[in-house]
Structure formats: C-alpha cells, structure tokens
Amino acid sequence: GGFTACSPPPLFSPPAPPSKIFMITIYILTYAGNGPEAVECVACAGRTFPEARVVVADDSRSPMPEPYRDACSYGADIVTTDFDRGLNLNGPEAVRGILSLLSQDAADDDVVLKVDPDTALIGRSWLQPMLDDSSVPFTACGTSQQPAYGCCYALRGRVAAELAAVMQDAPLSPICPEDRTIGRYVRDHYDGCRMFYPWSPERWDG
C-alpha cells in the first residue's frame, strides 16, 4: 500500500483579529446649582456604561459645593472648565467650550456624550447603533425640528473635532443654544444621524 504524507492538524486555531476598540467618555457639565442630582447622574452613568470614562466638568465661575464634588469623585474624574456658559449653556463661548471639551481627548472612532446633571442614563439601547457601527456620527434625544435636546447627546470623536474647528470661526448668534446649534449642524452636514423622540406627558412612547 501507498503512504500519503499530510500536515498534522493544528493544535489550536489562530486567534481572531481583535474587534475595533473605541472609548466611551461621558461628560457631565455641572455648576453651583447642582448637588444630589449630579451625584445620582454619575452613579447612573457608571452603572449603565461601566466601560466608559465618566467626567464631571464643573464650572470654575460657579462651582458645585465641595461635598458634592467629593461625592461625584467616587464615580468620575473631576475637571474644571473656564469658558463662559452663558446662562444655561447659551452663546458662542458655550458652544465652542463644550465642543473643545468633548473633542480634546477623543480618537476618531471614540464616542463622547454630553449629559446634563439632572439626566439619568438608565438604558443603552438608544446608543447601541453608534456602538455597533462606527459610521454613525451622532445620536440624540431629539426631533426633526430640534435634533438634539441638551439633556443628552453623543458625537463620534472625529465629528466633535470637526465641529470644534468649524465653530471657531462660525458667525454664531450671541444667544445660540448649544444643543440646537450642535444638533442642527450635524443633522445638516452628516448622514446616518440617529434621533430618539423624547418622552413627555403628551408623548408616552418617547
């Protein structure tokens, strides 16, 4: 009889190439009027997105009381911002300051969230399209008329950086709200944005 030489079967399968890794960073903007709700906001963010870095960005001109800053520090990094927040995040400096904050440490495919301190992140499904597909540029609680409400929105890192550059020289209104300004620009210039209608007493399916 004949003899056929063959290669022995491999002892193990080669490892699959690693999936693309990107970072999630959640920025919670606080000021002196915040306290217990900011502590709860940090806790909810950490429970819902345990893989994320949570950052409390406090206002240097009107900081949170020290006991609440300390409490937040158990679940978040604490940074201080100096930009003019313009009475509840209105005006060119607020828009530019927020975009600078969101983009400063973000890689192109990273996901950065801006969250108000009285907003509880209690579910992930709204962000999942962005986590599954790196081409999704933006996800927000919003409507066709107002693509983003300031309570919560998410930007891809590269989009945050592009907006930060564009808005530096944009002729912004002195009273422009950050959420509408950012949301409308992204809606009008990027494909694939996701918007989830907000809940309200009149709209129970939000």
CSV table of C-alpha atoms in Angstrom, one decimal:
chain,number,residue,atom,x,y,z
A,1,GLY,CA,0.0,0.0,0.0
A,2,GLY,CA,1.0,3.6,-0.5
A,3,PHE,CA,1.7,6.2,2.1
A,4,THR,CA,0.4,9.7,1.9
A,5,ALA,CA,2.1,12.5,3.8
A,6,CYS,CA,-0.1,15.2,5.2
A,7,SER,CA,0.3,18.1,7.6
A,8,PRO,CA,-0.9,17.4,11.1
A,9,PRO,CA,-3.9,19.3,12.3
A,10,PRO,CA,-3.1,22.5,14.1
A,11,LEU,CA,-3.1,22.2,17.9
A,12,PHE,CA,-5.1,25.4,18.1
A,13,SER,CA,-6.9,27.8,15.9
A,14,PRO,CA,-5.2,31.1,15.3
A,15,PRO,CA,-6.8,33.9,17.3
A,16,ALA,CA,-9.4,36.0,15.5
A,17,PRO,CA,-8.3,39.5,14.8
A,18,PRO,CA,-9.3,41.8,17.6
A,19,SER,CA,-12.5,43.8,17.1
A,20,LYS,CA,-12.1,47.5,16.8
A,21,ILE,CA,-11.8,49.1,20.2
A,22,PHE,CA,-13.0,52.6,20.9
A,23,MET,CA,-13.6,54.5,24.0
A,24,ILE,CA,-16.8,56.0,25.5
A,25,THR,CA,-16.4,59.1,27.5
A,26,ILE,CA,-19.4,60.7,29.3
A,27,TYR,CA,-19.1,64.4,30.2
A,28,ILE,CA,-21.5,65.7,32.8
A,29,LEU,CA,-21.5,69.6,33.0
A,30,THR,CA,-22.2,70.9,36.5
A,31,TYR,CA,-22.3,74.2,38.3
A,32,ALA,CA,-23.2,75.6,41.7
A,33,GLY,CA,-26.9,74.9,41.4
A,34,ASN,CA,-26.2,71.1,41.1
A,35,GLY,CA,-25.8,68.7,44.0
A,36,PRO,CA,-27.6,65.5,44.8
A,37,GLU,CA,-28.9,65.1,41.3
A,38,ALA,CA,-25.3,65.3,39.9
A,39,VAL,CA,-24.2,62.5,42.3
A,40,GLU,CA,-27.1,60.3,41.1
A,41,CYS,CA,-26.3,61.2,37.4
A,42,VAL,CA,-22.7,60.0,37.9
A,43,ALA,CA,-23.9,56.8,39.6
A,44,CYS,CA,-26.4,56.0,36.8
A,45,ALA,CA,-23.8,56.7,34.1
A,46,GLY,CA,-21.4,54.3,35.7
A,47,ARG,CA,-24.0,51.5,36.1
A,48,THR,CA,-25.3,51.8,32.6
A,49,PHE,CA,-22.0,52.2,30.9
A,50,PRO,CA,-19.4,50.5,33.2
A,51,GLU,CA,-16.8,50.5,30.4
A,52,ALA,CA,-17.0,54.3,30.0
A,53,ARG,CA,-14.9,57.0,31.5
A,54,VAL,CA,-17.1,59.5,33.3
A,55,VAL,CA,-16.0,63.1,33.7
A,56,VAL,CA,-17.7,65.8,35.7
A,57,ALA,CA,-16.9,69.1,34.1
A,58,ASP,CA,-17.5,71.7,36.8
A,59,ASP,CA,-17.8,75.5,36.2
A,60,SER,CA,-14.9,77.4,37.6
A,61,ARG,CA,-17.0,80.6,37.7
A,62,SER,CA,-19.7,78.9,39.7
A,63,PRO,CA,-18.6,75.5,41.1
A,64,MET,CA,-20.6,72.9,42.8
A,65,PRO,CA,-20.5,72.8,46.6
A,66,GLU,CA,-17.4,70.9,47.7
A,67,PRO,CA,-19.3,68.0,49.4
A,68,TYR,CA,-21.0,67.1,46.1
A,69,ARG,CA,-17.8,67.4,44.1
A,70,ASP,CA,-16.2,65.0,46.5
A,71,ALA,CA,-19.2,62.6,46.3
A,72,CYS,CA,-19.0,62.7,42.4
A,73,SER,CA,-15.3,61.9,42.5
A,74,TYR,CA,-16.0,58.4,43.7
A,75,GLY,CA,-17.5,57.6,40.3
A,76,ALA,CA,-16.0,60.2,38.0
A,77,ASP,CA,-12.9,62.3,37.2
A,78,ILE,CA,-13.4,65.9,38.1
A,79,VAL,CA,-12.2,68.7,35.8
A,80,THR,CA,-12.9,72.4,35.8
A,81,THR,CA,-13.8,74.5,32.8
A,82,ASP,CA,-13.3,78.2,32.4
A,83,PHE,CA,-15.4,79.0,29.3
A,84,ASP,CA,-18.4,81.3,29.7
A,85,ARG,CA,-21.5,79.1,30.0
A,86,GLY,CA,-23.8,81.9,29.1
A,87,LEU,CA,-26.8,81.3,31.4
A,88,ASN,CA,-27.5,77.6,30.9
A,89,LEU,CA,-25.2,76.9,28.0
A,90,ASN,CA,-26.2,79.6,25.6
A,91,GLY,CA,-23.9,81.7,23.3
A,92,PRO,CA,-20.8,81.2,21.1
A,93,GLU,CA,-18.4,80.6,24.0
A,94,ALA,CA,-20.6,77.9,25.5
A,95,VAL,CA,-20.9,76.1,22.1
A,96,ARG,CA,-17.2,76.3,21.5
A,97,GLY,CA,-16.3,75.4,25.0
A,98,ILE,CA,-18.4,72.3,25.0
A,99,LEU,CA,-17.1,71.1,21.6
A,100,SER,CA,-13.5,71.7,22.8
A,101,LEU,CA,-14.2,69.7,25.9
A,102,LEU,CA,-15.8,66.8,24.0
A,103,SER,CA,-13.1,66.6,21.4
A,104,GLN,CA,-9.9,67.2,23.4
A,105,ASP,CA,-9.1,63.6,24.2
A,106,ALA,CA,-11.2,61.7,21.7
A,107,ALA,CA,-9.8,59.5,18.9
A,108,ASP,CA,-11.7,59.5,15.6
A,109,ASP,CA,-14.0,56.5,16.4
A,110,ASP,CA,-14.5,57.2,20.1
A,111,VAL,CA,-18.0,58.1,21.3
A,112,VAL,CA,-18.4,61.2,23.5
A,113,LEU,CA,-21.6,62.0,25.4
A,114,LYS,CA,-22.7,65.3,26.8
A,115,VAL,CA,-25.1,64.8,29.6
A,116,ASP,CA,-27.0,67.3,31.9
A,117,PRO,CA,-26.5,66.6,35.6
A,118,ASP,CA,-30.3,66.1,36.1
A,119,THR,CA,-30.4,63.4,33.5
A,120,ALA,CA,-30.4,59.7,34.4
A,121,LEU,CA,-28.8,57.3,31.9
A,122,ILE,CA,-30.8,54.1,32.6
A,123,GLY,CA,-30.6,52.3,29.3
A,124,ARG,CA,-28.1,51.6,26.5
A,125,SER,CA,-30.4,50.8,23.5
A,126,TRP,CA,-30.5,54.4,22.3
A,127,LEU,CA,-26.7,54.4,21.9
A,128,GLN,CA,-26.3,50.9,20.5
A,129,PRO,CA,-26.4,51.8,16.8
A,130,MET,CA,-23.4,54.1,17.4
A,131,LEU,CA,-21.6,51.3,19.3
A,132,ASP,CA,-22.2,48.8,16.6
A,133,ASP,CA,-21.4,51.0,13.6
A,134,SER,CA,-18.5,53.4,13.6
A,135,SER,CA,-20.0,55.3,10.7
A,136,VAL,CA,-22.9,56.6,12.8
A,137,PRO,CA,-21.9,60.2,13.6
A,138,PHE,CA,-24.4,61.3,16.1
A,139,THR,CA,-27.2,60.0,18.4
A,140,ALA,CA,-29.5,62.2,20.5
A,141,CYS,CA,-32.8,62.7,22.2
A,142,GLY,CA,-34.4,65.0,19.6
A,143,THR,CA,-37.0,65.7,17.0
A,144,SER,CA,-36.9,66.8,13.3
A,145,GLN,CA,-37.3,70.4,14.5
A,146,GLN,CA,-34.8,70.2,17.3
A,147,PRO,CA,-32.3,67.4,16.5
A,148,ALA,CA,-30.7,67.5,20.0
A,149,TYR,CA,-32.0,68.3,23.4
A,150,GLY,CA,-29.3,69.3,25.8
A,151,CYS,CA,-30.2,66.6,28.3
A,152,CYS,CA,-28.1,64.0,26.4
A,153,TYR,CA,-26.4,63.6,23.0
A,154,ALA,CA,-23.5,61.7,21.6
A,155,LEU,CA,-20.9,62.5,19.0
A,156,ARG,CA,-18.3,60.5,17.2
A,157,GLY,CA,-14.8,61.8,18.2
A,158,ARG,CA,-13.9,62.9,14.7
A,159,VAL,CA,-17.2,64.7,14.3
A,160,ALA,CA,-16.7,66.5,17.6
A,161,ALA,CA,-13.3,67.6,16.4
A,162,GLU,CA,-14.6,68.8,13.1
A,163,LEU,CA,-17.4,70.8,14.7
A,164,ALA,CA,-14.9,72.3,17.2
A,165,ALA,CA,-12.9,73.6,14.3
A,166,VAL,CA,-15.9,74.8,12.3
A,167,MET,CA,-17.5,76.6,15.2
A,168,GLN,CA,-14.3,78.6,16.0
A,169,ASP,CA,-15.0,80.9,13.1
A,170,ALA,CA,-18.7,80.5,12.6
A,171,PRO,CA,-20.9,83.6,12.9
A,172,LEU,CA,-22.9,82.4,15.9
A,173,SER,CA,-25.8,84.2,17.5
A,174,PRO,CA,-24.9,85.8,20.9
A,175,ILE,CA,-27.8,83.7,22.4
A,176,CYS,CA,-27.4,80.5,20.4
A,177,PRO,CA,-28.3,77.4,22.5
A,178,GLU,CA,-25.6,74.7,22.5
A,179,ASP,CA,-28.0,71.8,21.8
A,180,ARG,CA,-29.8,73.3,18.8
A,181,THR,CA,-26.6,74.7,17.3
A,182,ILE,CA,-24.7,71.5,17.5
A,183,GLY,CA,-27.7,69.3,16.6
A,184,ARG,CA,-28.8,71.2,13.6
A,185,TYR,CA,-25.3,71.4,12.2
A,186,VAL,CA,-24.7,67.7,12.5
A,187,ARG,CA,-28.1,66.9,11.0
A,188,ASP,CA,-27.5,69.1,8.0
A,189,HIS,CA,-23.9,68.0,7.3
A,190,TYR,CA,-23.6,64.3,8.3
A,191,ASP,CA,-25.5,61.2,7.1
A,192,GLY,CA,-26.7,58.5,9.4
A,193,CYS,CA,-27.6,60.5,12.5
A,194,ARG,CA,-30.0,58.8,14.9
A,195,MET,CA,-32.6,60.7,16.9
A,196,PHE,CA,-34.9,59.2,19.5
A,197,TYR,CA,-38.0,61.3,20.4
A,198,PRO,CA,-38.1,62.4,24.0
A,199,TRP,CA,-40.7,61.3,26.5
A,200,SER,CA,-43.2,63.9,27.6
A,201,PRO,CA,-46.6,63.8,29.3
A,202,GLU,CA,-48.1,64.2,25.8
A,203,ARG,CA,-45.9,61.6,24.2
A,204,TRP,CA,-45.7,58.4,26.2
A,205,ASP,CA,-43.8,56.4,23.6
A,206,GLY,CA,-40.7,58.7,23.9
